[in-house]
PDB file of C-alpha atoms and ligand atoms in Angstrom:
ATOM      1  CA  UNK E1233      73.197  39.928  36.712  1.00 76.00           C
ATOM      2  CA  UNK E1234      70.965  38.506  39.473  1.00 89.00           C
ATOM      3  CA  UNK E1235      71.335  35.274  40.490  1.00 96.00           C
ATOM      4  CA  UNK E1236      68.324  32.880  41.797  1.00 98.00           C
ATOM      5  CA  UNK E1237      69.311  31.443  45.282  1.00 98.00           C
ATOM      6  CA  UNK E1238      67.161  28.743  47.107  1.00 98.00           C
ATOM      7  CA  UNK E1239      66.707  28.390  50.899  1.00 98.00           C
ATOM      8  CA  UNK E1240      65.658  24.780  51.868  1.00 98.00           C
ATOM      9  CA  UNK E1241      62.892  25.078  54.044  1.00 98.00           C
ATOM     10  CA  UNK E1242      61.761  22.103  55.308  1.00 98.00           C
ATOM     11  CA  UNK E1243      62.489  22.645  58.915  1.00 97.00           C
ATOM     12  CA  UNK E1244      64.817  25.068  60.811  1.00 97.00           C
ATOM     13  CA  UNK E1245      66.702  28.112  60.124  1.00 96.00           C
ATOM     14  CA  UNK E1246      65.804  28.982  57.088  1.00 98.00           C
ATOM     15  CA  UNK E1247      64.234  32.347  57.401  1.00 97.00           C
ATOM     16  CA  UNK E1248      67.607  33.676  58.814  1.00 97.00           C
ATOM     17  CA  UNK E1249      69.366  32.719  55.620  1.00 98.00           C
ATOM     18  CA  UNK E1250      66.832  33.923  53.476  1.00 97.00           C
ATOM     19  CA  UNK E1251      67.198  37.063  55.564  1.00 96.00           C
ATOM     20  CA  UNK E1252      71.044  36.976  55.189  1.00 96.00           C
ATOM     21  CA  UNK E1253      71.083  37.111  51.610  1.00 97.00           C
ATOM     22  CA  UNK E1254      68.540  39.649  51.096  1.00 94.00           C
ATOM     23  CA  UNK E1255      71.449  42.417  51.628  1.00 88.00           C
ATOM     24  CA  UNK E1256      73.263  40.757  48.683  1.00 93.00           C
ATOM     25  CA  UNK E1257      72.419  40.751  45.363  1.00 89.00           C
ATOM     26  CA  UNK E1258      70.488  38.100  44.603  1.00 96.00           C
ATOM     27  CA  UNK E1259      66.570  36.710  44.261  1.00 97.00           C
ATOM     28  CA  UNK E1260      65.829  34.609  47.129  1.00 98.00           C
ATOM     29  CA  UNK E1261      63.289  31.623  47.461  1.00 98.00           C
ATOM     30  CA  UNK E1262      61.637  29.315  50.013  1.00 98.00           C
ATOM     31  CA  UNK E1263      62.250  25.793  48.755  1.00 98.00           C
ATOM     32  CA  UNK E1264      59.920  23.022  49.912  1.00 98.00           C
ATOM     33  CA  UNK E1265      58.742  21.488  46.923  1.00 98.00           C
ATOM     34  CA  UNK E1266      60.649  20.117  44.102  1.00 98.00           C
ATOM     35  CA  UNK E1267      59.388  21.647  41.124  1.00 98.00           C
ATOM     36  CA  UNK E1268      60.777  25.102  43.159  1.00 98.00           C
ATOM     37  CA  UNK E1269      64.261  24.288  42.501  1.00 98.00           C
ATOM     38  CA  UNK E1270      63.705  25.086  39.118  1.00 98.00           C
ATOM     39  CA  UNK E1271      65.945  27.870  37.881  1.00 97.00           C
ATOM     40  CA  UNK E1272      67.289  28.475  40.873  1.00 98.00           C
ATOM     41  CA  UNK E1273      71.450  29.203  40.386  1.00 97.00           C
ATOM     42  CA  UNK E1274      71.984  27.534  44.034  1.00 98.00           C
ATOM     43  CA  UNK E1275      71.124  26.364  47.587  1.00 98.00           C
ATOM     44  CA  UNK E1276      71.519  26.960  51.306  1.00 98.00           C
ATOM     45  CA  UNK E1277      70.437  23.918  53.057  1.00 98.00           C
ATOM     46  CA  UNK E1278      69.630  25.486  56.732  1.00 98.00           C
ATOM     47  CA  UNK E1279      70.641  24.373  60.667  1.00 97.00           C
ATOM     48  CA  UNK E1280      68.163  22.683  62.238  1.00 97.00           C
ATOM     49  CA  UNK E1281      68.191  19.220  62.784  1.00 97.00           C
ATOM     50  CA  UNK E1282      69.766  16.606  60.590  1.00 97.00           C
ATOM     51  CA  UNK E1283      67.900  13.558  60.834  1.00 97.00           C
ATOM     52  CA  UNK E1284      64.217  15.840  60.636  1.00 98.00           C
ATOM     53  CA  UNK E1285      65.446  17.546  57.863  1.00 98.00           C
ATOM     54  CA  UNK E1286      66.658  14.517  55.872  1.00 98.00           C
ATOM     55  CA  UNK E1287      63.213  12.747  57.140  1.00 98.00           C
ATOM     56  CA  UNK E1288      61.245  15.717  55.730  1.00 98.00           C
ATOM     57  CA  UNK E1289      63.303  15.595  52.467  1.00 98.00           C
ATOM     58  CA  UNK E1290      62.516  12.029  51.265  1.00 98.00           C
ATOM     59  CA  UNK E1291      58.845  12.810  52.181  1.00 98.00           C
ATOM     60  CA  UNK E1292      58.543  15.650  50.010  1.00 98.00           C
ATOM     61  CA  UNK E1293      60.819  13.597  47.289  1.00 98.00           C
ATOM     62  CA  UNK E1294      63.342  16.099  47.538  1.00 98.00           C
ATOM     63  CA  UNK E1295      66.167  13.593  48.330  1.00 98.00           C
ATOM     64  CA  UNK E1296      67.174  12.759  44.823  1.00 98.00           C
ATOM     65  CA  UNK E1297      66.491  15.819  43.534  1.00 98.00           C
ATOM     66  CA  UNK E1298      68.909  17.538  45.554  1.00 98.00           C
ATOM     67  CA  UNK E1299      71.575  15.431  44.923  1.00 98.00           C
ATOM     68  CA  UNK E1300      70.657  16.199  41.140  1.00 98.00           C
ATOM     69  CA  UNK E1301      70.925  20.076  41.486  1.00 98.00           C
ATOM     70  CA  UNK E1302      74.298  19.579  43.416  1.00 98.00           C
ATOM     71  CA  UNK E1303      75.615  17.632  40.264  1.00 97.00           C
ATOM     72  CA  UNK E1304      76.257  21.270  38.769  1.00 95.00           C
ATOM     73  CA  UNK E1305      75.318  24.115  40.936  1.00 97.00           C
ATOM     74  CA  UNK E1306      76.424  25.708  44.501  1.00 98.00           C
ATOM     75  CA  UNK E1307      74.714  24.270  47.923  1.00 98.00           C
ATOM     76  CA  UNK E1308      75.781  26.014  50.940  1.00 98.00           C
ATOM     77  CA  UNK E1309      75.138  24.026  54.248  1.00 98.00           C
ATOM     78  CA  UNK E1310      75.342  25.183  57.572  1.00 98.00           C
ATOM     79  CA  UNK E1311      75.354  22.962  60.780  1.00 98.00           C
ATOM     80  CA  UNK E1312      72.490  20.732  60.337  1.00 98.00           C
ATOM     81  CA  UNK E1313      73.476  21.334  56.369  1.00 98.00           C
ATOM     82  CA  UNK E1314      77.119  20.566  57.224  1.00 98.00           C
ATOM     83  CA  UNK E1315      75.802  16.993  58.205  1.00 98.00           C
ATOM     84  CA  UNK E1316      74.091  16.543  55.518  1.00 98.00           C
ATOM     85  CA  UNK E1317      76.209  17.283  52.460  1.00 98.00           C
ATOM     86  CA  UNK E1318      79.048  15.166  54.144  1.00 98.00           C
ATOM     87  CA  UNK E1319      80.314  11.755  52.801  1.00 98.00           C
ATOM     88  CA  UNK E1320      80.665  10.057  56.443  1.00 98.00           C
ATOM     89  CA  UNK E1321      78.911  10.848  59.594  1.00 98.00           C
ATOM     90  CA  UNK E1322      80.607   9.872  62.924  1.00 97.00           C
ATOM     91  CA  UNK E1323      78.803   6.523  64.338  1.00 95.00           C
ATOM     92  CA  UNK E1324      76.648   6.433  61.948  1.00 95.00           C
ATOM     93  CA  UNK E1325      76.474   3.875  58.758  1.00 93.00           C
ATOM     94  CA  UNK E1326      75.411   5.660  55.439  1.00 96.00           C
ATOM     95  CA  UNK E1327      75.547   9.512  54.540  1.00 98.00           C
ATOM     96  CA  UNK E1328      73.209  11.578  53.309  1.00 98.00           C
ATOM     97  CA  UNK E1329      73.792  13.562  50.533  1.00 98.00           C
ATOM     98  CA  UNK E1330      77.252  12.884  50.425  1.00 98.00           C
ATOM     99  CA  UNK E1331      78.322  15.149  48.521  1.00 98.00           C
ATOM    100  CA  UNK E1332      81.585  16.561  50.026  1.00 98.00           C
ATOM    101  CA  UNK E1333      84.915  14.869  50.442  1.00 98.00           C
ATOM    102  CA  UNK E1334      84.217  15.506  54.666  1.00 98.00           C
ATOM    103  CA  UNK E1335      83.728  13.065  57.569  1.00 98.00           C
ATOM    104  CA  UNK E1336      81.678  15.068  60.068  1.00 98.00           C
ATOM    105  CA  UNK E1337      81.137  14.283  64.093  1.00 97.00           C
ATOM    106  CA  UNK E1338      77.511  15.206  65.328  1.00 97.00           C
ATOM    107  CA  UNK E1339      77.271  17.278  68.331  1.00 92.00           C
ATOM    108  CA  UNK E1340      81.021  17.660  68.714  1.00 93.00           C
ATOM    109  CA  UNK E1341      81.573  20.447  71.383  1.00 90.00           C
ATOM    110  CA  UNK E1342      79.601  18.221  74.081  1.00 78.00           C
ATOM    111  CA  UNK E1343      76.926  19.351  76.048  1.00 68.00           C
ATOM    112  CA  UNK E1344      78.614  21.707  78.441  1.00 58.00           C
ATOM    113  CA  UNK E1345      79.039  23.932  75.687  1.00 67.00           C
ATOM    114  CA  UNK E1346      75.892  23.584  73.816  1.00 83.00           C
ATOM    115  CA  UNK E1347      76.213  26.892  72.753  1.00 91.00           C
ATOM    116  CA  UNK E1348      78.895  29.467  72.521  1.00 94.00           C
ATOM    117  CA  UNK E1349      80.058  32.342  69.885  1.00 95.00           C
ATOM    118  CA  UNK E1350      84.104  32.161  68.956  1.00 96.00           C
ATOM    119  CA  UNK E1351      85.977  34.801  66.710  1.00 97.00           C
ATOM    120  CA  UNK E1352      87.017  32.988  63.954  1.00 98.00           C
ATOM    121  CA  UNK E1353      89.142  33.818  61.026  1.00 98.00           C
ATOM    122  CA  UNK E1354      87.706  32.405  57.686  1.00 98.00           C
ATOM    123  CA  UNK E1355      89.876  32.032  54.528  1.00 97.00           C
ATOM    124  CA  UNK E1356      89.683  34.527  52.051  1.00 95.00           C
ATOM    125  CA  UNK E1357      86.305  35.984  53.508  1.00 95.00           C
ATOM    126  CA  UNK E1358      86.661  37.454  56.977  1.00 96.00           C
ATOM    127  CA  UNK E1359      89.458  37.119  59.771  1.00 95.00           C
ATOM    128  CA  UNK E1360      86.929  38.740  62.604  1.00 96.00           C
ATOM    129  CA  UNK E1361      83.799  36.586  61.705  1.00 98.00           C
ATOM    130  CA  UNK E1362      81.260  35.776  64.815  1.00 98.00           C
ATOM    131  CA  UNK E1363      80.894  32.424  64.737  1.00 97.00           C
ATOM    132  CA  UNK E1364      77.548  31.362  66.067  1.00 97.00           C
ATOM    133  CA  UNK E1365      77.797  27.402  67.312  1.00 96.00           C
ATOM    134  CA  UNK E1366      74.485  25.459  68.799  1.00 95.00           C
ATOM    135  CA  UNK E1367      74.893  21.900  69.333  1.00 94.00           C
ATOM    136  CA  UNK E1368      77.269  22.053  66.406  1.00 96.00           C
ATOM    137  CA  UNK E1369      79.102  19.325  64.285  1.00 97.00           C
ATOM    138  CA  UNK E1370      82.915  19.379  63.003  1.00 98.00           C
ATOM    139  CA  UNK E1371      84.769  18.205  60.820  1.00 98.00           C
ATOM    140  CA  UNK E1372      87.313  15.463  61.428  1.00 98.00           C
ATOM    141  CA  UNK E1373      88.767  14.476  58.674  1.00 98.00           C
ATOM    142  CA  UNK E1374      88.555  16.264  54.734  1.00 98.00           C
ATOM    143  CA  UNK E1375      89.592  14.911  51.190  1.00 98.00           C
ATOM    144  CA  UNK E1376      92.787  16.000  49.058  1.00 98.00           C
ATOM    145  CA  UNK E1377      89.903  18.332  47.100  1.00 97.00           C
ATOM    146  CA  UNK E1378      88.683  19.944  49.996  1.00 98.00           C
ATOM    147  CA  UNK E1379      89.926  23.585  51.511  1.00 97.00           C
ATOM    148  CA  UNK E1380      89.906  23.842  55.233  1.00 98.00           C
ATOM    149  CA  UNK E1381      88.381  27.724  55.134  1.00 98.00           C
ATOM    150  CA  UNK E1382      88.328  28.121  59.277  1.00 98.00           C
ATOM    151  CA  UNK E1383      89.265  26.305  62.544  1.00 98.00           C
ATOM    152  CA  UNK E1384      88.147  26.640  66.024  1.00 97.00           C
ATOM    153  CA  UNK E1385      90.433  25.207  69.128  1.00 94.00           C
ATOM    154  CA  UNK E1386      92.121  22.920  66.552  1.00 96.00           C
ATOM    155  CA  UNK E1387      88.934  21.793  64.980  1.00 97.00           C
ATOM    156  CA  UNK E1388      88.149  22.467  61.212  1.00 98.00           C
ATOM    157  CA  UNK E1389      84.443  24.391  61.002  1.00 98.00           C
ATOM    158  CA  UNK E1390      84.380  25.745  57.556  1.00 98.00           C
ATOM    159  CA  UNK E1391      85.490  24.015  54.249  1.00 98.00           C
ATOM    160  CA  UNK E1392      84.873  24.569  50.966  1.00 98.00           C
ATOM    161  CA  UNK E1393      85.057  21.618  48.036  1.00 97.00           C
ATOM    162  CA  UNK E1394      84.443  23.076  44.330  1.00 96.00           C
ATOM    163  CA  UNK E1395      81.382  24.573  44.265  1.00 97.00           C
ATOM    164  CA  UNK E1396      80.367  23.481  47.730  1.00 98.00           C
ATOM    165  CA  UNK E1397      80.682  25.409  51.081  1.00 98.00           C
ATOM    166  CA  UNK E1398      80.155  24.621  54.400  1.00 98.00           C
ATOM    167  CA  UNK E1399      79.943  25.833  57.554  1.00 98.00           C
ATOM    168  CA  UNK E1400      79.289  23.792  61.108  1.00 98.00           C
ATOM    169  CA  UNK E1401      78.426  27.744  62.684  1.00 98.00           C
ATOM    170  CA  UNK E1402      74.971  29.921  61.663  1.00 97.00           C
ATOM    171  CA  UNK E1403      76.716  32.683  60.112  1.00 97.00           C
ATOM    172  CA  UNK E1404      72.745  33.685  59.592  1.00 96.00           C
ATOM    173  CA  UNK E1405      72.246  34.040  62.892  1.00 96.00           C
ATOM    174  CA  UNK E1406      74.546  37.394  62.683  1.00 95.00           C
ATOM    175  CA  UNK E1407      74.504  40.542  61.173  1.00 94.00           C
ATOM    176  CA  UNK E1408      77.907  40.291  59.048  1.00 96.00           C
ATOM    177  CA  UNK E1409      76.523  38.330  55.681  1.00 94.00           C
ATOM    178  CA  UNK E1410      80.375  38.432  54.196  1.00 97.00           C
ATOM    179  CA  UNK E1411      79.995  34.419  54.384  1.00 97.00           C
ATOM    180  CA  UNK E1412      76.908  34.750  52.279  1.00 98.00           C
ATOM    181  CA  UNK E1413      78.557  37.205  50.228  1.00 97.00           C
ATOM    182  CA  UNK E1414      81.037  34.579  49.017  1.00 97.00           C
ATOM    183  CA  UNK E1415      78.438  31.975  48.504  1.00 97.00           C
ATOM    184  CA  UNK E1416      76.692  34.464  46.293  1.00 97.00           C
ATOM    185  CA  UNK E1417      79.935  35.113  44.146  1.00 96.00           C
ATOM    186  CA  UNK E1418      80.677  31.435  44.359  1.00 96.00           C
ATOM    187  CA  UNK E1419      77.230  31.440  42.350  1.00 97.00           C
ATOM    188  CA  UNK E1420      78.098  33.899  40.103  1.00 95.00           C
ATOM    189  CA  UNK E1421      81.076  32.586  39.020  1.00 90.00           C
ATOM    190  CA  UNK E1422      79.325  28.966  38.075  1.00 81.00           C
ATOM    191  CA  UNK E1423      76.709  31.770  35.955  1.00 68.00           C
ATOM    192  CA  UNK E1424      78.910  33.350  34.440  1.00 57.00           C
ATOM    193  CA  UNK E1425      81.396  30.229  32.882  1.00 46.00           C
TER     194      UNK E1425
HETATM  195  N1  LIG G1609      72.200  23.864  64.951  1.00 60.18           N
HETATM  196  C1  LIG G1609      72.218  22.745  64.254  1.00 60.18           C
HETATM  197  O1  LIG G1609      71.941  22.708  63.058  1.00 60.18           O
HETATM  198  C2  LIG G1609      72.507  21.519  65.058  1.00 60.18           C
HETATM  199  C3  LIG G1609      72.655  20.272  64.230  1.00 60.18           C
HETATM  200  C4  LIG G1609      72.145  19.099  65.020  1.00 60.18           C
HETATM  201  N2  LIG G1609      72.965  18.871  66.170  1.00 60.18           N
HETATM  202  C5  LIG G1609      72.087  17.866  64.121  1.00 60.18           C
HETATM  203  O2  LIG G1609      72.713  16.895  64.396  1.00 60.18           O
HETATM  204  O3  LIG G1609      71.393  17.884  63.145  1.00 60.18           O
END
């Protein structure tokens, strides 16, 4: 069976995801408008940046409705994703989506390092995995319900909560889709129960 995947695509790297999947087995869609999350099976909410994106998402009323899909089906966020589907953002007052157990700090690796790749080793999906970081959040804290899936110098980059996954790297921005790979059989499984 096929299963429907989403890419948000409001603003940022979205293409690349879309792109990332297209070597698994699934049906992929650009997702700008509400009525298009409609039978979709789940959603990769893209890097970019996190305030645009969130600012682009109450403007096209998606806000709400994301927060309805993610009641019962997958979202995958990366970076700019990451900081939006976490419960507490570093310095700032309210979430956004809030929907995993995380507390996230914006731009964590400082500006020296804007950008850098590490090799990372990700639970149960890859132990060589190219991590691509730009101006990247991490995680600083994570709920009893949440599994830490990959750390960088003592940092936690990749978790996983139920039928949420996150990452604070663009493992789009590479040719190894093994990370999408497990979103798409994180999908599946939701199908299939
Ligand atoms: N590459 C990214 O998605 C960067 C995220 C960005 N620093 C933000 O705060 O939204």
């Amino acid at each position: 069976m096929t299963v429907k995947i989403g890419v948000l695509g409001l603003q940022g790297a979205f293409r690349e995801h879309a792109k990332a999947l297209e070597a698994t087995d699934t049906e992929i869609s650009i997702v700008k408008r509400v009525h298009e999350l409609d039978g979709l099976d789940g959603l990769v909410i893209p890097g970019g940046e996190s305030t645009t994106m969130r600012r682009l998402m109450d403007k096209y009323e998606l806000f709400e409705a994301i927060k309805d899909f993610a009641k019962d089906k997958p979202v995958f966020g990366t970076c700019a994703g990451l900081i939006l589907m976490a419960k507490k953002i570093d310095g700032q007052k309210g979430p956004h989506l809030g929907l995993m157990d995380i507390n996230v700090k914006r731009n964590a690796f400082g500006r020296q390092v804007d950008s850098f790749e590490a090799e990372l080793h990700i639970k149960g999906v890859a132990d060589n995995f190219a991590g691509v970081f730009i101006r990247a959040p991490y995680i600083t804290e994570v709920g009893e319900e949440v599994e830490v899936l990959a750390t960088y110098d003592n940092k936690i980059v990749a978790a996983q909560q139920g039928h949420f996954l996150t990452a604070a790297f663009h493992p789009e921005l590479t040719d190894d889709n093994r990370f999408h790979q497990h979103f798409v059989e994180m999908v599946k499984g939701r199908v299939f129960v």
